[in-house]
Coordinates of N, CA and C in Angstrom, one line a residue:
X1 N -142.0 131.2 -67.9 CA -140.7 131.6 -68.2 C -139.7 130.5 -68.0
X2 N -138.7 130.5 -69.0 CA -137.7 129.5 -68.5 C -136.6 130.2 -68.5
X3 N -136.1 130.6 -67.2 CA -134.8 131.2 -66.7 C -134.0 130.0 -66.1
X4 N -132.6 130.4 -66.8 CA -131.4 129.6 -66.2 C -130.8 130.0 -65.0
X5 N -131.4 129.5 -64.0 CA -130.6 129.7 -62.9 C -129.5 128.6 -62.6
X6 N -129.1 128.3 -63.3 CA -128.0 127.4 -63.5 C -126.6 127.9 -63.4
X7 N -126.4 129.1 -64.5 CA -124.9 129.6 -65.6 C -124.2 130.3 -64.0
X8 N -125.0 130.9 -63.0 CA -124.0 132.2 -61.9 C -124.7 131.4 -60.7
X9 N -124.3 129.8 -60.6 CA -124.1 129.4 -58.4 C -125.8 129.7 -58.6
X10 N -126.6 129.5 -59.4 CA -128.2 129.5 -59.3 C -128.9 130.8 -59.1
X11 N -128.1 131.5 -59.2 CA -128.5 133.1 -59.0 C -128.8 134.1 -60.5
X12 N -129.6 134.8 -60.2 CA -129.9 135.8 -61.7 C -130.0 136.9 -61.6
X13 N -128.9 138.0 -62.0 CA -129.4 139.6 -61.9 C -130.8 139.9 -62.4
X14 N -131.7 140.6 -61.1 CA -133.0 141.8 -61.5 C -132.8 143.0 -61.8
X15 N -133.2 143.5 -62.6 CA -132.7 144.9 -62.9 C -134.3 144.9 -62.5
X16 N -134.4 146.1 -61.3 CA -135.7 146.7 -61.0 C -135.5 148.4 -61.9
X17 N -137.2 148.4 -62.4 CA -137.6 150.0 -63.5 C -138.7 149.9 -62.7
X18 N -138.9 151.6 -62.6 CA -140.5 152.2 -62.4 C -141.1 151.7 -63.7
X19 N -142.4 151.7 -63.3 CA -143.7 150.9 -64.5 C -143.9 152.2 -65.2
X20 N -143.7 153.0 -64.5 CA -144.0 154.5 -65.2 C -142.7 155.4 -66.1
X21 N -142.1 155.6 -64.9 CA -140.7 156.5 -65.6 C -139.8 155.9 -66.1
X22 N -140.0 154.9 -66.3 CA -138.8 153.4 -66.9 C -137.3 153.7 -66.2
X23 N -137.1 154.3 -64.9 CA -135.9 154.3 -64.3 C -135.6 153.6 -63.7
X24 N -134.1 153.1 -64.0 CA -134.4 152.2 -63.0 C -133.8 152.5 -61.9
X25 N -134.4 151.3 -61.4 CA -134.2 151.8 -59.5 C -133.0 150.9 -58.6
X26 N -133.1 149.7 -58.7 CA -131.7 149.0 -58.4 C -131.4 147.7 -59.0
X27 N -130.6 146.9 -59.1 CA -130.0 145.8 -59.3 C -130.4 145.0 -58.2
X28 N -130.7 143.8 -58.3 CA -130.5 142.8 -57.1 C -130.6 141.6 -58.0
X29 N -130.6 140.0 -57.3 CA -130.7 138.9 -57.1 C -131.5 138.2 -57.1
X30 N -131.6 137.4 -57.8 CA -132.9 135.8 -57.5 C -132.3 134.3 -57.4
X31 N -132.9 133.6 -56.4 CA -132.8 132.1 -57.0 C -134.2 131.4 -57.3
X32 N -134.1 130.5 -57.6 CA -135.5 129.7 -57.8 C -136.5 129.8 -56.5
X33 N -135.8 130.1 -55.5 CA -137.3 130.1 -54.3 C -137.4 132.0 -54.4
X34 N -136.7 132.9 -54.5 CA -136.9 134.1 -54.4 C -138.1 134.7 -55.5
X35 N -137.6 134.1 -56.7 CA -138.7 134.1 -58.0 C -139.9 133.9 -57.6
X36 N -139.8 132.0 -57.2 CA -141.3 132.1 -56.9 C -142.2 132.7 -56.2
X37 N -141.4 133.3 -54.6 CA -142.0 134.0 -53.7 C -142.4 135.5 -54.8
X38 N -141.6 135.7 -55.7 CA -142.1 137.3 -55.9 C -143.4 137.0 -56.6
X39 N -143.4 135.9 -57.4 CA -144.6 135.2 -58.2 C -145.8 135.4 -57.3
X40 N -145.7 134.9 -56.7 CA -146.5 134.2 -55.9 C -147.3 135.5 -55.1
X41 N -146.6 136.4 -54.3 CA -147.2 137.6 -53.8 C -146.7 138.6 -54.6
X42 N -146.8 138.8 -55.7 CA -146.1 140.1 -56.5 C -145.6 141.3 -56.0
X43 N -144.8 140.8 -55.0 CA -144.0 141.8 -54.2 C -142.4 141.4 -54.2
X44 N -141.4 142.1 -55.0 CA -140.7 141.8 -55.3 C -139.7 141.2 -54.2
X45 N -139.2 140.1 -54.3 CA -138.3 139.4 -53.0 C -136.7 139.2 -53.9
X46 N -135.6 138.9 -53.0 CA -134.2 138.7 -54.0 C -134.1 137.5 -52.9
X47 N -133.1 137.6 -53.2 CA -131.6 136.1 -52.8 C -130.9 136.9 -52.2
X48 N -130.8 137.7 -50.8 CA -129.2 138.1 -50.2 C -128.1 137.6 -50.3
X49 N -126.7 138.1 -50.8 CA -125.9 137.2 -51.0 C -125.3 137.8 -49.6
X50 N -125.4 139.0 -49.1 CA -125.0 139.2 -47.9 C -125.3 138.8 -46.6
X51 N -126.4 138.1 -46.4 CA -127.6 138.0 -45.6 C -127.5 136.2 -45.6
X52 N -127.0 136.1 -46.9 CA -127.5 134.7 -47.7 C -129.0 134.1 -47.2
X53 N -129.9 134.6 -47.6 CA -131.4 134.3 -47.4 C -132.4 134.6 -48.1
X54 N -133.1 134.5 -48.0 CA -134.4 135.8 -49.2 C -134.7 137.0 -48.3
X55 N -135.0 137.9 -49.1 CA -135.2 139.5 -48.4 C -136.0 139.8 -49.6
X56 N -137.2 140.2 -48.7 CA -138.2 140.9 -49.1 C -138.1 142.5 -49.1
X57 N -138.3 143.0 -50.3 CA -137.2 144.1 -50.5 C -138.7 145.4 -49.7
X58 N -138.4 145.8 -48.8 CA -139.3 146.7 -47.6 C -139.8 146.1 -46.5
X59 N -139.6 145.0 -45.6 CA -139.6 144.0 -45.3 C -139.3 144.8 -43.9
X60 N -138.1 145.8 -44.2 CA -138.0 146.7 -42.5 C -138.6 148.3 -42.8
X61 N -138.5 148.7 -44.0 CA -138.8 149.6 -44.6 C -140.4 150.5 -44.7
X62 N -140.6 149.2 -45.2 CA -142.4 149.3 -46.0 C -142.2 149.8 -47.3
X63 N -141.2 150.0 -48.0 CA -141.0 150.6 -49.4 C -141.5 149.5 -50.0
X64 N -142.3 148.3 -50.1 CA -142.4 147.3 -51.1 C -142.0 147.9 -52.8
X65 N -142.0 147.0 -53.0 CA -141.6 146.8 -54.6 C -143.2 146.2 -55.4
X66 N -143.9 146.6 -55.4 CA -144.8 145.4 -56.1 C -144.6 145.2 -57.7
X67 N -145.1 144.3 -58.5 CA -144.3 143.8 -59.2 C -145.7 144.0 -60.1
X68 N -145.2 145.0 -61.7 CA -146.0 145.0 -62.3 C -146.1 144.2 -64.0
X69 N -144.7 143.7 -64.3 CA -144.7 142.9 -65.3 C -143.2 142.9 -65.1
X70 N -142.8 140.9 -65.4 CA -141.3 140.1 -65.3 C -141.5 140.1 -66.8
X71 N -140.0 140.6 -67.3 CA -139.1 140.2 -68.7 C -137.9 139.3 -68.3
X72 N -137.9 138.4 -69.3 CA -136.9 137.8 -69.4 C -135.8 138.6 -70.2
X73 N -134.4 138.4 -70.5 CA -133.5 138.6 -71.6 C -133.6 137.7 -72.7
X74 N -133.1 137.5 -74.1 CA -132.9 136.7 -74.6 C -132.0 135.6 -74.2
X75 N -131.3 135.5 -73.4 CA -130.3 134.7 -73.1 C -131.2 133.4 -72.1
X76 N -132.6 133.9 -71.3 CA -132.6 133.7 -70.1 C -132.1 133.4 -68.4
X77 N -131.0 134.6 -68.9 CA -130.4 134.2 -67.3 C -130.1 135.8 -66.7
X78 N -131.7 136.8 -67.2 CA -131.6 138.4 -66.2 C -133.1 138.4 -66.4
X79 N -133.5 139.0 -65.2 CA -134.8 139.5 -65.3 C -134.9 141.1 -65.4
X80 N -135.9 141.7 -66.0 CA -136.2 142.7 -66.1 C -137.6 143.0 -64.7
X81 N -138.0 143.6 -64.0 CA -139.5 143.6 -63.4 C -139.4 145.4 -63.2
X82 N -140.8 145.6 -63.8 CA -141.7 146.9 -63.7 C -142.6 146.8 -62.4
X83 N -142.2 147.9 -61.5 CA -142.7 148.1 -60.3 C -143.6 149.2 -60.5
X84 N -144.0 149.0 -59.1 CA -144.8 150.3 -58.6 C -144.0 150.4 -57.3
X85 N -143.8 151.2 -56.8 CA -142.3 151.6 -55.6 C -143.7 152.4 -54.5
X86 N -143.2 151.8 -53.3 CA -144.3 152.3 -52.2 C -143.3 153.9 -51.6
X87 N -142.1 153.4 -51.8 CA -141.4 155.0 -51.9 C -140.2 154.9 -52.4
X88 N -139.2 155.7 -51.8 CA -137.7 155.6 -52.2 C -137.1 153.8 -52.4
X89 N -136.7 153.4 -53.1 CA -136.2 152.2 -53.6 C -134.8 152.1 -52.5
X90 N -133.8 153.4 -52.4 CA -132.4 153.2 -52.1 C -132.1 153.3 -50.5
X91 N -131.6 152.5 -49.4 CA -131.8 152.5 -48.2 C -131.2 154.0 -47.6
X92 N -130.4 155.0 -48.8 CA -130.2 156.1 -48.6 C -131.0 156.7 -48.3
X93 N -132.9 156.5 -48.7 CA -133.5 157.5 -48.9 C -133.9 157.9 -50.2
X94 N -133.1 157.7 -51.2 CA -132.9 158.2 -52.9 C -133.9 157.4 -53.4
X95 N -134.4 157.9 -54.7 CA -135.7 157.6 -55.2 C -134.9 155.9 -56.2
X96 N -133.4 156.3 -56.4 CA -133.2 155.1 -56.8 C -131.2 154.9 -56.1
X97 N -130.9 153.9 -56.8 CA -130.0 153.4 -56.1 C -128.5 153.2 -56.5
X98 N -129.4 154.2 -58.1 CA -127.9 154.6 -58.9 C -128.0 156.2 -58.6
X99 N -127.1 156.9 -58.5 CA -126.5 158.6 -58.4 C -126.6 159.0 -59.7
X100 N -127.9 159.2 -60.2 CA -127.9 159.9 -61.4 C -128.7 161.6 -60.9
X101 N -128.1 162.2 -61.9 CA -128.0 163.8 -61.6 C -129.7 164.2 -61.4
X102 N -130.5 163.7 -62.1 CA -131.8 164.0 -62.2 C -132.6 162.6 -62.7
X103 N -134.6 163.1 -62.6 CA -134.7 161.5 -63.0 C -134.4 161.9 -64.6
X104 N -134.0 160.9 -65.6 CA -134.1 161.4 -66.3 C -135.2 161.4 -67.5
X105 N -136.5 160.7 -66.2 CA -137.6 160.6 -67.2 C -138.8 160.9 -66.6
X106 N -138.5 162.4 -66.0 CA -139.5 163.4 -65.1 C -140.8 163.3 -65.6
X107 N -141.0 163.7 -67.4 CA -142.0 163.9 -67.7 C -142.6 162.7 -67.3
X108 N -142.4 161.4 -68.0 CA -143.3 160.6 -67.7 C -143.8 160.1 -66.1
X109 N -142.9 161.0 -64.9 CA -143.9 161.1 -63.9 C -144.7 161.9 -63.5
X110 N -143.9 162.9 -64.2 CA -145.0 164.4 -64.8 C -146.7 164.0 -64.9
X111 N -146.5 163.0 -65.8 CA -147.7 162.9 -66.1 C -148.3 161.9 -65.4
X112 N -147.8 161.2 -64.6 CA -148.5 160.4 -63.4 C -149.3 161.1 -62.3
X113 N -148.5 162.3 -62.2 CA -149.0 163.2 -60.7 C -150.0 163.8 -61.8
X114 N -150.2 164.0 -62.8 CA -151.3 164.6 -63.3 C -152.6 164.1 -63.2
X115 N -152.4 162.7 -63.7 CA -153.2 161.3 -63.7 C -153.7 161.4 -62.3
X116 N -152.7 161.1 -61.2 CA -153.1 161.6 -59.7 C -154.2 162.6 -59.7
X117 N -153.6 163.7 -59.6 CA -154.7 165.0 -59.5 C -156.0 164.8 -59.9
X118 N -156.2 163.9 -61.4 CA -157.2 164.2 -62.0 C -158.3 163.0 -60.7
X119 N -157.7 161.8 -60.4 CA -158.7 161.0 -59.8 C -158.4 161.3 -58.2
X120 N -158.1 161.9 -58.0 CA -157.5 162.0 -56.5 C -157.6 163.7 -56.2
X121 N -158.4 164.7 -57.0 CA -158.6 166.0 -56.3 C -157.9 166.2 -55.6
X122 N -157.1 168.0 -55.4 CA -156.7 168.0 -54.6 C -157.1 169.8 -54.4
X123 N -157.9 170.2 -53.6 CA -158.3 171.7 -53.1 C -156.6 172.7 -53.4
X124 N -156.9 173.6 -54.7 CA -155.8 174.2 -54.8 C -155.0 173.9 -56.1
X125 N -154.8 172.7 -55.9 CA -153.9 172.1 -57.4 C -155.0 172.6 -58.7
X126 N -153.6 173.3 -59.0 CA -153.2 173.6 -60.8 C -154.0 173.0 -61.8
X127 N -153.8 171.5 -61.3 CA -154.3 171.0 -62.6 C -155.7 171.3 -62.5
X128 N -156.0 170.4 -60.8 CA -158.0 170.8 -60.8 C -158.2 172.2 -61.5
X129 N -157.7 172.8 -60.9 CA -158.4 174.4 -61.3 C -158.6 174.5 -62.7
X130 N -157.6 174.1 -63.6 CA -157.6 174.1 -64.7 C -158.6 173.2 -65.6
X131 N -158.9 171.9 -64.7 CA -159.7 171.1 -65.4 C -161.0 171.0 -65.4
X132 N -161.0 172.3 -63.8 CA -162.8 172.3 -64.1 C -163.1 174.0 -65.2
X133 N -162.0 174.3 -65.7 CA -162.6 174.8 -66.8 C -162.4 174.4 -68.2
X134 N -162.6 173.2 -68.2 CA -163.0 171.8 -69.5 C -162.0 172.4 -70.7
X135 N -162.3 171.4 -71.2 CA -161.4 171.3 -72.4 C -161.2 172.5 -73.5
X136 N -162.2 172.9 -73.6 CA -161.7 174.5 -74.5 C -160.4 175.0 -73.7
X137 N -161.1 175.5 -72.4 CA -159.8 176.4 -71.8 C -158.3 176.0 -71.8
X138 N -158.4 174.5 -71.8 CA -156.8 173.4 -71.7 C -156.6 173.7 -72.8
X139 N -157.3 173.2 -74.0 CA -156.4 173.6 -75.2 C -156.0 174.7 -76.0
X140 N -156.8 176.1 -74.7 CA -156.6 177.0 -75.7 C -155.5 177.6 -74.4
X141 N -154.9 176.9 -73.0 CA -153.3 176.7 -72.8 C -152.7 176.7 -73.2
X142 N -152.9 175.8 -73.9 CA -151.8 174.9 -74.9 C -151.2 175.9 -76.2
X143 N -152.5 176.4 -77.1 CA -151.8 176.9 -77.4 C -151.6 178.6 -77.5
X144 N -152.1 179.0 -76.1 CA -150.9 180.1 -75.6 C -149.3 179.9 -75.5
X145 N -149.3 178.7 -75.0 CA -148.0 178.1 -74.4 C -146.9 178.0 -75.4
X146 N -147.6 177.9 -76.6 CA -146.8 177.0 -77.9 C -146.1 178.6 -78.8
X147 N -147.1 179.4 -79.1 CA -147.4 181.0 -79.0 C -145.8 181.7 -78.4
X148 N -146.4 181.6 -76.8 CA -145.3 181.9 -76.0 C -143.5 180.9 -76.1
X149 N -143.6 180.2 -76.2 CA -142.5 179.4 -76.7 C -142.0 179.5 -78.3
X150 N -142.6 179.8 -79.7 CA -141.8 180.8 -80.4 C -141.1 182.1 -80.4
X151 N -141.9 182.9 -79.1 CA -141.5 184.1 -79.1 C -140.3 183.7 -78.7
X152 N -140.4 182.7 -77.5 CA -139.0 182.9 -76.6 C -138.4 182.8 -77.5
X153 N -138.5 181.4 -78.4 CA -137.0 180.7 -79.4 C -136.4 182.1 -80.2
X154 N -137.6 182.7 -80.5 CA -136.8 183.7 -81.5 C -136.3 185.2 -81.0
X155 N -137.0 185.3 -79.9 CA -136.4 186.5 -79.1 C -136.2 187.2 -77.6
X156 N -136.0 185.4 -76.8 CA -135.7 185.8 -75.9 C -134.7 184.9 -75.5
X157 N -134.2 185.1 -74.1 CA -133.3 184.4 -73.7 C -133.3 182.4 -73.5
X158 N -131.9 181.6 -73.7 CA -132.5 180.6 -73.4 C -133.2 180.4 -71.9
X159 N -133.1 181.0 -71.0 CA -134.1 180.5 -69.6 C -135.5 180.5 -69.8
X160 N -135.5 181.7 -71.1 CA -137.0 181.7 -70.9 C -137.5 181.1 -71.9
X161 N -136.8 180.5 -72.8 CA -137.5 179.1 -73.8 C -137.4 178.2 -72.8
X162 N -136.8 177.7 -71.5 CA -136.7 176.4 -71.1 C -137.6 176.6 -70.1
X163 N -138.4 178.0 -69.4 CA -139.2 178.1 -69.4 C -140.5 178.1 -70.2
X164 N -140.8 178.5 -71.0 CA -141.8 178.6 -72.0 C -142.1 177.2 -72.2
X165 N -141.0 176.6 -73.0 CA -141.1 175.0 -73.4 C -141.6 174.1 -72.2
X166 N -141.2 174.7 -71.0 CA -142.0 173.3 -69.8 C -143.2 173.4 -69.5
X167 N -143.7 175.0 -69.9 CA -145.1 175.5 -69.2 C -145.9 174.8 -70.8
X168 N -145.1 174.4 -71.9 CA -145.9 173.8 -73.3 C -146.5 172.3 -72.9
X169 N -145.1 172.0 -72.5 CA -145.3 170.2 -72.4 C -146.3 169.9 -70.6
X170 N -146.1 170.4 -70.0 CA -147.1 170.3 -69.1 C -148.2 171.0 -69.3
X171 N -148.6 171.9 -70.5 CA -150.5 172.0 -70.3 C -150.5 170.9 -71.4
X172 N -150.2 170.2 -72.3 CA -149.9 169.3 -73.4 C -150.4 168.4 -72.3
X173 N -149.2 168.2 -71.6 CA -149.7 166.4 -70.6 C -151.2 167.0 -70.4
X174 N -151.7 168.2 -69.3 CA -152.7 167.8 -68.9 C -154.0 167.4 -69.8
X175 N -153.8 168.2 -71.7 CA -154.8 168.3 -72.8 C -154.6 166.6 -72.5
X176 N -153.8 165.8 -72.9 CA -153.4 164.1 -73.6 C -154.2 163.8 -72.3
X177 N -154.3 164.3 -70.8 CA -154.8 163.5 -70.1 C -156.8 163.4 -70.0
X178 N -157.0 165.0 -70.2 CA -158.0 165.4 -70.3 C -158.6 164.2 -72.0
X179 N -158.3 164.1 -73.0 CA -158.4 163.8 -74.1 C -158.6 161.8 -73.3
X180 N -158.1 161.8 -72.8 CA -158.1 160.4 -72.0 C -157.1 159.4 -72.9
X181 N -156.1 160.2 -73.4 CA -154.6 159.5 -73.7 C -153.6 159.9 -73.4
X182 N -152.2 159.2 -73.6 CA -150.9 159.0 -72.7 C -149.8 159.2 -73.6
X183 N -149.0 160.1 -72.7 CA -147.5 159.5 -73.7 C -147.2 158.8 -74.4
X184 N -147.3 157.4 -73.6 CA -147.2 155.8 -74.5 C -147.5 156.0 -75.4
X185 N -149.0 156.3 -75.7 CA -150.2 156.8 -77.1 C -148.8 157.4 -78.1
X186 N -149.0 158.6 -77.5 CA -147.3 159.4 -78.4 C -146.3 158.8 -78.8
X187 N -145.8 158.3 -78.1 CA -144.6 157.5 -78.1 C -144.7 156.2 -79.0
X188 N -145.5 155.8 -78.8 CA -145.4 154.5 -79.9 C -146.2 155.0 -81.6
X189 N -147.1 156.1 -81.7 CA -147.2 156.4 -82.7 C -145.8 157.4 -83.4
X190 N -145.3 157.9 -82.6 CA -143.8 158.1 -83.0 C -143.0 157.3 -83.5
X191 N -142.9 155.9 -82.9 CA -142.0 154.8 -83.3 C -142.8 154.3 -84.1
X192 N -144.1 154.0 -84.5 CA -144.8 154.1 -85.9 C -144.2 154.7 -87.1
X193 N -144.5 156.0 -87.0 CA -144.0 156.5 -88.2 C -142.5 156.7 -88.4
X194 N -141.7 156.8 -87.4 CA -140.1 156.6 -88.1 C -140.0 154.9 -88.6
X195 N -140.6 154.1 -88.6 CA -140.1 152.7 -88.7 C -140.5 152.6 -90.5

């Protein structure tokens, strides 16, 4: 990468995103030694301007940041980095570090805790239960679910389409996961065909 740490006193806004939910989690700082340190141990580090030092972002915490792919901007002077978050990002506690009302990209962690369950068992969970009766039974969820979500649209209340519709899209995730594909899969064959 060739980033200008030249244009802002040697310093570059990071916009830190989940690798998964693409939310982001906070803003911080780099200079040329903070970079390399995150390089280096792929554990995301900044530039305190408060502190004026490097700060390793969980350092008192243990929330590390580890670092799953750096974007540049076109300009070269912001980085983008895809984490994996050891927990809450915001020293509030908050999963991030902006006040947004909800995440606004649940499903796609939806389908992480799914991914979880499937390799990480869990005595009780939903999904196992459902997964050890294989793939006929998921997809013939699914389309109960799909079934039950026209009724709602067309004759019942909206709570119970926004019910219906979430009990759709979550036996869906677990079919895509069972099938051993992803949103992404979805998602970019979507941006396929509208292009």
């Amino acid at each position: 990468m060739n980033i200008d740490f030249n244009k802002s006193d040697g310093l570059v806004p990071v916009i830190i995103q989940d690798e998964h939910t693409l939310e982001v989690l906070m803003l911080g700082y780099m200079n040329q030694e903070a970079y390399d340190k995150t390089v280096a141990e792929n554990i995301v580090t900044f530039f305190s301007r408060s502190k004026n030092r490097l700060w390793t972002k969980g350092e008192t915490s243990n929330n590390f940041l580890h670092v799953k792919s750096i974007h540049e901007d076109c300009d070269n002077d912001t980085l983008l980095i895809k984490v994996k978050a050891d927990g809450p990002t915001c020293h509030t506690g908050s999963r991030s570090c902006f006040k947004t009302d909800y995440n606004q990209n649940f499903i796609l962690q939806l389908e992480q805790i799914v991914n979880d369950r499937y390799e990480n068992p869990q005595e009780g969970s939903y999904v196992n239960k459902l997964r050890s009766k294989g793939l006929n039974k998921i997809a013939q969820k699914v389309g109960e679910e799909a079934v039950e979500t026209v009724i709602a649209a067309l004759a019942q209340s909206e709570a119970e389409m926004i019910d219906e519709t979430s009990d759709l899209i979550f036996h869906l995730i677990v079919l895509l996961r069972e099938k051993g594909l992803s949103l992404e899969t979805i998602a970019k064959n979507l941006e396929d065909r509208h292009k």
